[in-house]
Amino acid sequence: MEETSPVIDQAGGPGGWPCVAIERRQKGSLVEQIVAAISAMVGRRELRVGTKMPSVRQFAKCNGISTFTVVEAYDRLVTLGLLSSRRGSGYFVARQDLPAVLLPATLQATPNAIDALTADLYSGTSEALPVGAGWLPPEWYGEDTILDAVRQAMRIPAARLRGYGHPLGFPTLRQQMAATLSDELFPVEAEQILLTHGATHAFDLVLRTLTKPGDTVFVEDPGYSNLLSLIRHHGCIAVGIPRGENGLDLDVLAQQAAQMQPKLMFVNTVLQNPLGTSLSAAQAHRLLALAEQFDFWLVEDDIYRELAPRGEASLAAMDGLRRVIRVGSFSKTLSPVLRVGSISASASLIPELLRVKMLAGLTTSEINERAVYHAITARPYKRMVDKLVTQLDAGRERAMASLRDVGMTLLARPRGGMFVSAGWHDAPTPDWNGKIIADQALKHGILLSPCDFFMLRAPEAIWFRFNVAYADHPQLTNFLRRICRQ
């Protein structure tokens, strides 16, 4: 494919790179202006397929803006399919024949557009069917146990209302967690556990503590959508390591680690989001060896552990928290509304994580942490989790059968958990992508999470992550059948 020089504007900038005309007083963010301007030029064929875009630093210097702004704008353009990213080479115009439905959505923010941070994917208040959401119906959790725990937490001693709570988190909950982890996975002391405002808060604290702008961070590809955005927000370079039904491509990881010198890697060892697969013990051992060889941290996203069969590989258990930082959460077994997560790390790392936590927000909610403690120590808790796993197993089987019935192919057969990912090798309609279909679904009262949310690479096929609690709903299956007939 021929590469051409970029033509962004008539006015040249530093280093000979042309500039985008940015009006800081104009309505809309700088990111939106950049995305709109480049999209319009692609649509008008002022930028041809194969045109190499300025580097992030060149674009930022030319326009007098932050590199963070440029990274986010380029990332959105990659998600939209307008640009492609070639590792080590930069960004290029990827397509010319923009579908009519794509360009307007790029040029103007519409209330029907969906992205990875669409509020309705998290709020639980939307009337739309939450097929792409990461939470389960309230009746699947032990509602009585949770409500009783919240009532008990509200009986907090009056003396505790004078302070902010312990910066590490509610001591009694940390002690309970240390005892449970020591019994089931690896020895750990309560002082090695830092409570957070959910798992995403934990990821943010790790990035704030261990990285600086320009550092390379490895992620799974596909992987957790919010994490990709968070890494870029911190100015780090996200590099995807392919993950499929058989786990991580560790040969690619070794090659990339030798070239890129990553600072850390995030990995979902058990019931990976979005595929639902787990790493084998052999893969986990080799991953630890590579982290040791190339000297990078492993951040183990372990929030689905309680939903998985016992005996699955644990990086934290194998490593003993020397090079592994374990992130946990109670959102998947209790309720996401409680927003209690955790970091388990070496005794030498916890003080710095704690300092950053206090700088960013002092402490976390002792009320929420007390509620979690009362819930997980209540007699019905284990039965509640066992029942939840049984419901998930049944829902997953129904979901897989329903998706096959409408002509979709599974990306992987999950080993458990909340999600099934499936799609089509060929687009139902030429020039459509996952985001376009998700926008159409939203207009029909269905929230979908398309492959574009989870991938750094351009998807080779259209697929979606389905929540097993809703994936066999007639509203969804009827919509998918209509899409296939178009």
Coordinates of C-alpha atoms in Angstrom, one line a residue:
M1 CA 0.0 0.0 0.0
E2 CA 1.4 3.4 -1.0
E3 CA 2.3 5.8 1.8
T4 CA 1.7 9.5 1.2
S5 CA 2.5 12.6 3.1
P6 CA -0.3 13.8 5.3
V7 CA -2.2 16.9 4.2
I8 CA -4.1 18.1 7.3
D9 CA -4.2 21.9 6.7
Q10 CA -2.6 24.5 4.4
A11 CA -0.5 26.0 7.3
G12 CA 2.7 24.2 8.0
G13 CA 3.8 23.5 11.5
P14 CA 7.1 22.8 13.3
G15 CA 9.2 20.2 11.5
G16 CA 7.3 20.6 8.3
W17 CA 4.2 18.8 9.6
P18 CA 0.9 20.4 8.7
C19 CA -1.5 21.5 11.4
V20 CA -5.2 21.1 12.2
A21 CA -7.1 24.3 12.7
I22 CA -8.2 24.0 16.4
E23 CA -10.5 26.6 17.9
R24 CA -10.2 26.4 21.7
R25 CA -13.3 28.5 22.1
Q26 CA -15.4 26.2 19.9
K27 CA -18.0 23.9 21.5
G28 CA -16.7 20.4 22.1
S29 CA -13.4 19.0 23.4
L30 CA -10.1 19.2 21.5
V31 CA -10.3 15.5 21.0
E32 CA -13.7 15.8 19.3
Q33 CA -12.4 18.6 17.1
I34 CA -9.4 16.5 16.0
V35 CA -11.6 13.4 15.3
A36 CA -14.1 15.5 13.4
A37 CA -11.5 17.3 11.3
I38 CA -9.6 14.2 10.3
S39 CA -12.9 12.2 9.7
A40 CA -14.1 15.0 7.4
M41 CA -10.9 15.1 5.4
V42 CA -11.0 11.3 5.0
G43 CA -14.6 11.6 3.9
R44 CA -13.7 14.3 1.4
R45 CA -10.8 12.2 0.1
E46 CA -8.3 14.8 1.1
L47 CA -6.5 12.0 3.0
R48 CA -6.0 8.9 0.9
V49 CA -5.8 5.3 2.1
G50 CA -2.2 4.7 3.2
T51 CA -1.5 8.3 4.2
K52 CA 0.9 8.2 7.2
M53 CA -0.3 10.5 10.0
P54 CA 2.1 12.7 12.1
S55 CA 3.5 10.9 15.1
V56 CA 1.7 11.7 18.4
R57 CA 4.6 14.0 19.5
Q58 CA 4.7 15.8 16.1
F59 CA 1.0 16.3 16.0
A60 CA 1.0 17.6 19.6
K61 CA 3.9 20.0 19.0
C62 CA 2.5 21.3 15.8
N63 CA -0.9 22.1 17.3
G64 CA 0.3 23.2 20.8
I65 CA -1.7 20.5 22.6
S66 CA -1.0 17.7 25.0
T67 CA 0.2 14.3 23.7
F68 CA -2.6 12.8 25.9
T69 CA -5.1 14.6 23.7
V70 CA -3.6 13.3 20.5
V71 CA -3.4 9.7 21.8
E72 CA -7.1 9.8 22.7
A73 CA -8.0 11.3 19.3
Y74 CA -6.0 8.7 17.4
D75 CA -7.4 6.0 19.5
R76 CA -11.0 7.0 18.7
L77 CA -10.1 7.1 15.0
V78 CA -8.7 3.6 15.2
T79 CA -11.8 2.4 16.9
L80 CA -13.9 4.0 14.2
G81 CA -11.9 2.2 11.6
L82 CA -10.6 5.4 10.0
L83 CA -7.0 4.9 11.1
S84 CA -4.9 1.8 11.6
S85 CA -1.9 1.5 14.0
R86 CA 1.2 -0.4 12.8
R87 CA 3.5 -1.3 15.7
G88 CA 6.8 0.6 15.3
S89 CA 5.6 2.5 12.2
G90 CA 2.8 4.8 13.3
Y91 CA -0.7 5.6 12.3
F92 CA -2.1 5.4 8.7
V93 CA -5.4 6.1 7.0
A94 CA -7.1 2.8 6.8
R95 CA -10.2 3.3 4.6
Q96 CA -11.7 5.7 2.2
D97 CA -15.2 4.3 1.5
L98 CA -16.8 5.5 4.8
P99 CA -20.3 4.1 5.3
A100 CA -22.8 6.9 5.4
V101 CA -23.8 6.0 9.0
L102 CA -20.3 6.3 10.3
L103 CA -19.4 9.8 9.2
P104 CA -22.2 11.7 10.9
A105 CA -21.7 9.8 14.1
T106 CA -18.0 10.9 14.0
L107 CA -18.7 14.5 13.2
Q108 CA -21.4 15.1 15.8
A109 CA -21.9 13.5 19.1
T110 CA -25.4 11.9 19.1
P111 CA -27.3 10.6 22.1
N112 CA -27.6 7.2 20.4
A113 CA -23.9 6.6 20.0
I114 CA -22.3 4.0 22.2
D115 CA -18.7 3.7 23.3
A116 CA -16.8 1.8 26.0
L117 CA -17.7 4.4 28.7
T118 CA -21.4 4.7 27.8
A119 CA -23.0 5.4 31.2
D120 CA -25.8 3.0 30.6
L121 CA -23.4 0.1 30.5
Y122 CA -22.7 0.7 34.2
S123 CA -25.6 2.6 35.7
G124 CA -28.1 -0.2 35.8
T125 CA -30.9 2.4 35.4
S126 CA -31.4 2.2 31.7
E127 CA -34.5 0.7 30.3
A128 CA -32.5 -1.0 27.6
L129 CA -31.8 -4.7 27.8
P130 CA -28.2 -4.8 29.3
V131 CA -26.8 -7.5 27.1
G132 CA -23.3 -5.9 27.1
A133 CA -23.2 -4.9 30.8
G134 CA -20.9 -6.3 33.4
W135 CA -23.5 -6.8 36.1
L136 CA -26.1 -9.5 36.7
P137 CA -29.8 -9.2 37.6
P138 CA -30.3 -8.3 41.3
E139 CA -32.2 -11.6 41.9
W140 CA -29.2 -13.6 40.9
Y141 CA -27.3 -12.3 43.9
G142 CA -28.4 -13.0 47.5
E143 CA -30.5 -9.9 47.9
D144 CA -31.5 -10.6 51.5
T145 CA -27.9 -11.2 52.5
I146 CA -26.7 -8.0 50.9
L147 CA -29.5 -5.9 52.3
D148 CA -29.0 -7.3 55.8
A149 CA -25.2 -6.6 55.5
V150 CA -25.9 -3.0 54.5
R151 CA -28.3 -2.5 57.4
Q152 CA -25.6 -3.9 59.8
A153 CA -23.0 -1.6 58.3
M154 CA -25.1 1.4 59.0
R155 CA -24.9 0.7 62.7
I156 CA -21.4 2.1 62.7
P157 CA -20.3 3.2 66.2
A158 CA -20.7 7.0 66.7
A159 CA -17.0 7.3 67.4
R160 CA -16.2 6.2 63.9
L161 CA -18.1 9.1 62.4
R162 CA -15.3 11.5 63.5
G163 CA -12.6 10.2 61.1
Y164 CA -12.2 9.3 57.5
G165 CA -11.6 5.6 58.2
H166 CA -8.2 3.8 58.0
P167 CA -6.4 4.7 54.8
L168 CA -5.6 1.0 54.1
G169 CA -9.3 0.2 54.5
F170 CA -11.5 -1.3 57.2
P171 CA -9.1 -3.4 59.3
T172 CA -11.5 -6.2 60.1
L173 CA -12.3 -6.7 56.5
R174 CA -8.6 -6.8 55.6
Q175 CA -8.0 -9.3 58.3
Q176 CA -10.8 -11.5 57.1
M177 CA -9.5 -11.3 53.5
A178 CA -5.9 -12.1 54.6
A179 CA -7.2 -15.2 56.4
T180 CA -9.2 -16.4 53.4
L181 CA -6.4 -15.8 50.9
S182 CA -3.9 -17.5 53.2
D183 CA -6.2 -20.5 53.5
E184 CA -7.1 -20.8 49.8
L185 CA -4.3 -19.2 47.7
F186 CA -1.2 -17.8 49.3
P187 CA 0.1 -16.5 52.6
V188 CA -0.5 -12.8 53.1
E189 CA -0.8 -10.4 56.0
A190 CA -3.6 -7.9 56.5
E191 CA -0.9 -5.1 56.1
Q192 CA -0.3 -6.3 52.6
I193 CA -3.9 -5.6 51.5
L194 CA -5.0 -2.1 50.4
L195 CA -8.8 -1.6 49.9
T196 CA -9.9 0.4 46.9
H197 CA -13.1 1.8 45.4
G198 CA -13.4 -1.2 43.0
A199 CA -11.0 -2.9 40.7
T200 CA -10.7 0.0 38.2
H201 CA -9.6 2.2 41.1
A202 CA -7.0 -0.4 41.9
F203 CA -5.7 -0.3 38.3
D204 CA -5.5 3.5 38.4
L205 CA -3.5 3.4 41.7
V206 CA -1.0 0.9 40.2
L207 CA -0.6 3.0 37.1
R208 CA -0.2 6.2 39.1
T209 CA 2.4 4.5 41.3
L210 CA 4.5 2.5 38.9
T211 CA 4.4 4.3 35.5
K212 CA 5.1 7.6 34.0
P213 CA 4.0 9.0 30.6
G214 CA 5.7 7.2 27.7
D215 CA 6.1 3.9 29.6
T216 CA 5.1 0.7 27.8
V217 CA 2.3 -1.3 29.4
F218 CA 1.3 -4.8 28.1
V219 CA -2.4 -5.8 28.0
E220 CA -4.3 -8.8 26.7
D221 CA -5.8 -8.3 23.3
P222 CA -8.8 -8.6 23.5
G223 CA -9.0 -7.4 27.1
Y224 CA -10.9 -5.2 29.6
S225 CA -12.1 -2.1 27.7
N226 CA -11.8 0.5 30.5
L227 CA -8.2 -0.6 31.2
L228 CA -7.1 0.3 27.7
S229 CA -8.6 3.8 28.0
L230 CA -7.1 4.2 31.5
I231 CA -3.6 3.3 30.3
R232 CA -3.8 5.8 27.5
H233 CA -5.2 8.4 29.9
H234 CA -2.0 8.1 32.0
G235 CA 0.1 8.7 28.8
C236 CA 1.4 5.2 28.6
I237 CA 1.8 3.1 25.5
A238 CA -0.6 0.1 25.5
V239 CA 0.8 -2.9 23.6
G240 CA -1.6 -5.8 23.1
I241 CA -0.5 -9.4 23.5
P242 CA -2.9 -11.7 21.6
R243 CA -5.1 -13.9 23.7
G244 CA -7.4 -16.6 22.4
E245 CA -9.1 -19.8 23.4
N246 CA -5.8 -21.4 24.2
G247 CA -4.5 -18.5 26.3
L248 CA -1.8 -15.9 25.8
D249 CA 0.6 -15.9 22.8
L250 CA 3.7 -16.0 24.9
D251 CA 6.0 -16.1 22.0
V252 CA 4.7 -12.8 20.9
L253 CA 5.0 -11.5 24.5
A254 CA 8.7 -12.5 24.6
Q255 CA 9.4 -10.8 21.3
Q256 CA 7.6 -7.6 22.3
A257 CA 9.2 -7.6 25.8
A258 CA 12.7 -7.8 24.2
Q259 CA 11.9 -4.8 22.0
M260 CA 9.6 -2.6 24.2
Q261 CA 10.9 -3.1 27.7
P262 CA 7.5 -2.9 29.4
K263 CA 7.0 -1.5 32.9
L264 CA 4.2 -3.9 33.7
M265 CA 1.5 -6.2 32.3
F266 CA -2.2 -6.6 33.2
V267 CA -3.5 -10.1 32.9
N268 CA -6.8 -11.8 33.7
T269 CA -5.6 -15.3 34.8
V270 CA -9.0 -16.8 35.5
L271 CA -12.2 -16.3 33.5
Q272 CA -10.8 -13.6 31.3
N273 CA -12.9 -10.7 30.3
P274 CA -14.2 -10.9 27.5
L275 CA -13.4 -14.5 26.5
G276 CA -14.1 -16.4 29.8
T277 CA -11.0 -18.6 29.4
S278 CA -8.3 -19.3 32.0
L279 CA -4.5 -19.7 31.7
S280 CA -3.1 -23.1 32.3
A281 CA -0.5 -23.7 35.0
A282 CA 2.2 -24.1 32.4
Q283 CA 1.3 -20.8 30.8
A284 CA 1.2 -19.1 34.1
H285 CA 4.7 -20.4 35.0
R286 CA 6.2 -19.3 31.7
L287 CA 4.5 -15.9 32.0
L288 CA 6.2 -15.4 35.4
A289 CA 9.5 -16.5 34.0
L290 CA 9.2 -13.9 31.2
A291 CA 8.3 -11.2 33.7
E292 CA 11.5 -12.2 35.6
Q293 CA 13.6 -12.3 32.5
F294 CA 12.5 -8.9 31.2
D295 CA 12.0 -7.3 34.6
F296 CA 8.4 -6.1 34.5
W297 CA 5.5 -6.2 37.1
L298 CA 2.5 -8.5 36.6
V299 CA -0.8 -7.1 37.7
E300 CA -3.2 -10.0 38.1
D301 CA -6.8 -9.1 37.6
D302 CA -8.4 -11.8 39.8
I303 CA -11.9 -10.5 40.2
Y304 CA -13.6 -13.6 38.9
R305 CA -11.7 -16.1 41.1
E306 CA -14.8 -17.0 43.2
L307 CA -16.8 -17.9 40.1
A308 CA -14.1 -20.3 38.8
P309 CA -13.5 -23.9 39.6
R310 CA -11.1 -24.5 42.4
G311 CA -7.5 -25.2 41.5
E312 CA -7.2 -22.8 38.6
A313 CA -3.7 -21.2 38.2
S314 CA -2.9 -18.2 40.4
L315 CA 0.1 -16.0 39.5
A316 CA 0.0 -14.5 43.0
A317 CA 0.2 -17.9 44.6
M318 CA 3.0 -19.0 42.3
D319 CA 5.0 -15.8 42.8
G320 CA 4.3 -15.0 46.5
L321 CA 3.7 -11.3 45.7
R322 CA 7.3 -10.6 44.8
R323 CA 6.6 -9.5 41.2
V324 CA 2.8 -10.0 41.1
I325 CA 0.3 -7.4 42.3
R326 CA -3.1 -9.0 42.8
V327 CA -6.3 -7.0 42.3
G328 CA -9.6 -8.4 43.7
S329 CA -13.2 -7.2 43.9
F330 CA -16.5 -8.1 45.4
S331 CA -18.6 -6.7 42.5
K332 CA -19.1 -10.0 40.9
T333 CA -20.2 -12.0 43.9
L334 CA -22.1 -9.4 46.0
S335 CA -23.1 -6.3 44.1
P336 CA -21.3 -3.8 42.0
V337 CA -23.0 -1.0 43.9
L338 CA -20.9 -1.6 46.9
R339 CA -17.7 -0.7 45.0
V340 CA -15.1 -2.5 47.1
G341 CA -11.9 -3.8 45.6
S342 CA -8.5 -4.6 46.8
I343 CA -4.8 -4.7 46.0
S344 CA -2.5 -7.4 47.5
A345 CA 1.1 -6.6 47.1
S346 CA 4.6 -7.0 48.7
A347 CA 5.1 -5.2 52.0
S348 CA 7.6 -2.9 50.4
L349 CA 5.2 -1.7 47.7
I350 CA 2.1 -1.1 49.8
P351 CA 3.3 2.1 51.5
E352 CA 3.8 3.8 48.1
L353 CA 0.4 2.6 46.8
L354 CA -1.1 3.9 50.1
R355 CA 0.6 7.3 49.6
V356 CA -0.9 7.6 46.1
K357 CA -4.3 6.5 47.3
M358 CA -4.3 9.2 50.0
L359 CA -3.1 11.8 47.5
A360 CA -6.0 10.9 45.1
G361 CA -8.8 10.6 47.6
L362 CA -7.6 10.0 51.2
T363 CA -9.6 6.9 52.1
T364 CA -12.4 4.6 50.8
S365 CA -15.8 4.2 52.2
E366 CA -15.8 2.4 55.6
I367 CA -19.6 1.9 55.3
N368 CA -19.2 -0.1 52.1
E369 CA -16.3 -2.0 53.5
R370 CA -18.2 -2.9 56.7
A371 CA -21.2 -4.0 54.5
V372 CA -18.8 -6.4 52.5
Y373 CA -17.4 -7.7 55.8
H374 CA -20.9 -8.5 57.1
A375 CA -21.9 -10.1 53.8
I376 CA -18.9 -12.4 53.3
T377 CA -18.9 -13.6 57.0
A378 CA -22.6 -14.3 57.0
R379 CA -23.6 -18.0 57.0
P380 CA -25.5 -17.9 53.7
Y381 CA -22.6 -16.4 51.7
K382 CA -21.0 -19.6 50.5
R383 CA -24.4 -21.0 49.5
M384 CA -25.1 -17.7 47.7
V385 CA -21.9 -18.0 45.7
D386 CA -22.5 -21.6 44.9
K387 CA -26.0 -20.8 43.7
L388 CA -24.7 -17.9 41.6
V389 CA -22.2 -20.2 39.9
T390 CA -25.0 -22.7 39.1
Q391 CA -27.1 -20.0 37.6
L392 CA -24.2 -18.7 35.5
D393 CA -23.5 -22.3 34.3
A394 CA -27.1 -22.7 33.1
G395 CA -27.2 -19.2 31.7
R396 CA -24.0 -19.7 29.8
E397 CA -25.3 -22.9 28.2
R398 CA -28.5 -21.2 27.1
A399 CA -26.5 -18.2 25.8
M400 CA -24.2 -20.4 23.7
A401 CA -27.1 -22.4 22.2
S402 CA -29.1 -19.2 21.4
L403 CA -26.1 -17.5 19.8
R404 CA -25.4 -20.5 17.6
D405 CA -29.1 -20.6 16.7
V406 CA -28.9 -17.1 15.2
G407 CA -25.8 -18.0 13.2
M408 CA -23.0 -16.7 15.4
T409 CA -19.7 -18.4 16.1
L410 CA -18.1 -18.5 19.6
L411 CA -14.6 -17.0 19.9
A412 CA -13.9 -19.4 22.7
R413 CA -15.7 -21.8 25.0
P414 CA -15.7 -20.2 28.4
R415 CA -14.6 -22.1 31.5
G416 CA -17.2 -20.3 33.6
G417 CA -18.2 -16.8 34.5
M418 CA -20.5 -14.1 33.2
F419 CA -19.6 -13.7 29.5
V420 CA -19.7 -15.4 26.1
S421 CA -18.1 -13.7 23.1
A422 CA -19.5 -14.6 19.6
G423 CA -19.8 -13.0 16.2
W424 CA -19.6 -13.4 12.4
H425 CA -16.5 -13.9 10.2
D426 CA -18.2 -11.8 7.5
A427 CA -20.1 -8.5 8.2
P428 CA -23.9 -8.9 7.9
T429 CA -23.9 -5.8 5.7
P430 CA -20.8 -4.5 3.8
D431 CA -18.9 -1.6 5.5
W432 CA -20.6 -2.3 8.9
N433 CA -18.5 -2.9 12.0
G434 CA -19.4 -3.9 15.6
K435 CA -19.9 -0.3 16.8
I436 CA -22.4 0.5 14.0
I437 CA -24.4 -2.6 14.9
A438 CA -24.2 -1.6 18.6
D439 CA -25.6 1.8 17.8
Q440 CA -28.4 0.2 15.8
A441 CA -29.1 -2.1 18.8
L442 CA -29.3 0.9 21.2
K443 CA -32.0 2.4 19.0
H444 CA -33.9 -0.9 19.5
G445 CA -33.5 -0.8 23.3
I446 CA -30.5 -3.2 23.5
L447 CA -27.1 -2.4 25.0
L448 CA -24.3 -4.3 23.2
S449 CA -20.6 -4.3 23.8
P450 CA -18.8 -4.7 20.4
C451 CA -15.4 -6.1 19.8
D452 CA -14.1 -2.6 19.1
F453 CA -14.3 -1.9 22.9
F454 CA -11.9 -4.7 23.8
M455 CA -9.2 -4.7 21.1
L456 CA -6.1 -2.8 20.2
R457 CA -5.8 -4.5 16.8
A458 CA -8.3 -4.0 14.1
P459 CA -10.8 -6.8 14.5
E460 CA -10.7 -9.5 11.8
A461 CA -14.4 -10.2 12.4
I462 CA -17.4 -8.6 14.0
W463 CA -18.1 -10.0 17.5
F464 CA -19.7 -9.0 20.8
R465 CA -19.3 -9.8 24.5
F466 CA -22.7 -11.1 25.8
N467 CA -23.8 -11.2 29.4
V468 CA -25.1 -14.7 29.9
A469 CA -28.0 -13.5 32.0
Y470 CA -29.5 -11.8 29.0
A471 CA -28.1 -13.4 25.9
D472 CA -31.0 -15.7 25.2
H473 CA -33.6 -13.0 25.5
P474 CA -36.1 -12.9 22.5
Q475 CA -35.6 -9.2 22.1
L476 CA -31.9 -9.8 21.4
T477 CA -32.3 -12.9 19.2
N478 CA -34.9 -11.2 17.1
F479 CA -32.6 -8.2 16.6
L480 CA -29.7 -10.4 15.6
R481 CA -31.8 -12.3 13.1
R482 CA -32.9 -9.0 11.6
I483 CA -29.3 -7.8 11.3
C484 CA -28.4 -11.1 9.5
R485 CA -31.2 -10.6 7.0
Q486 CA -30.1 -7.1 6.0

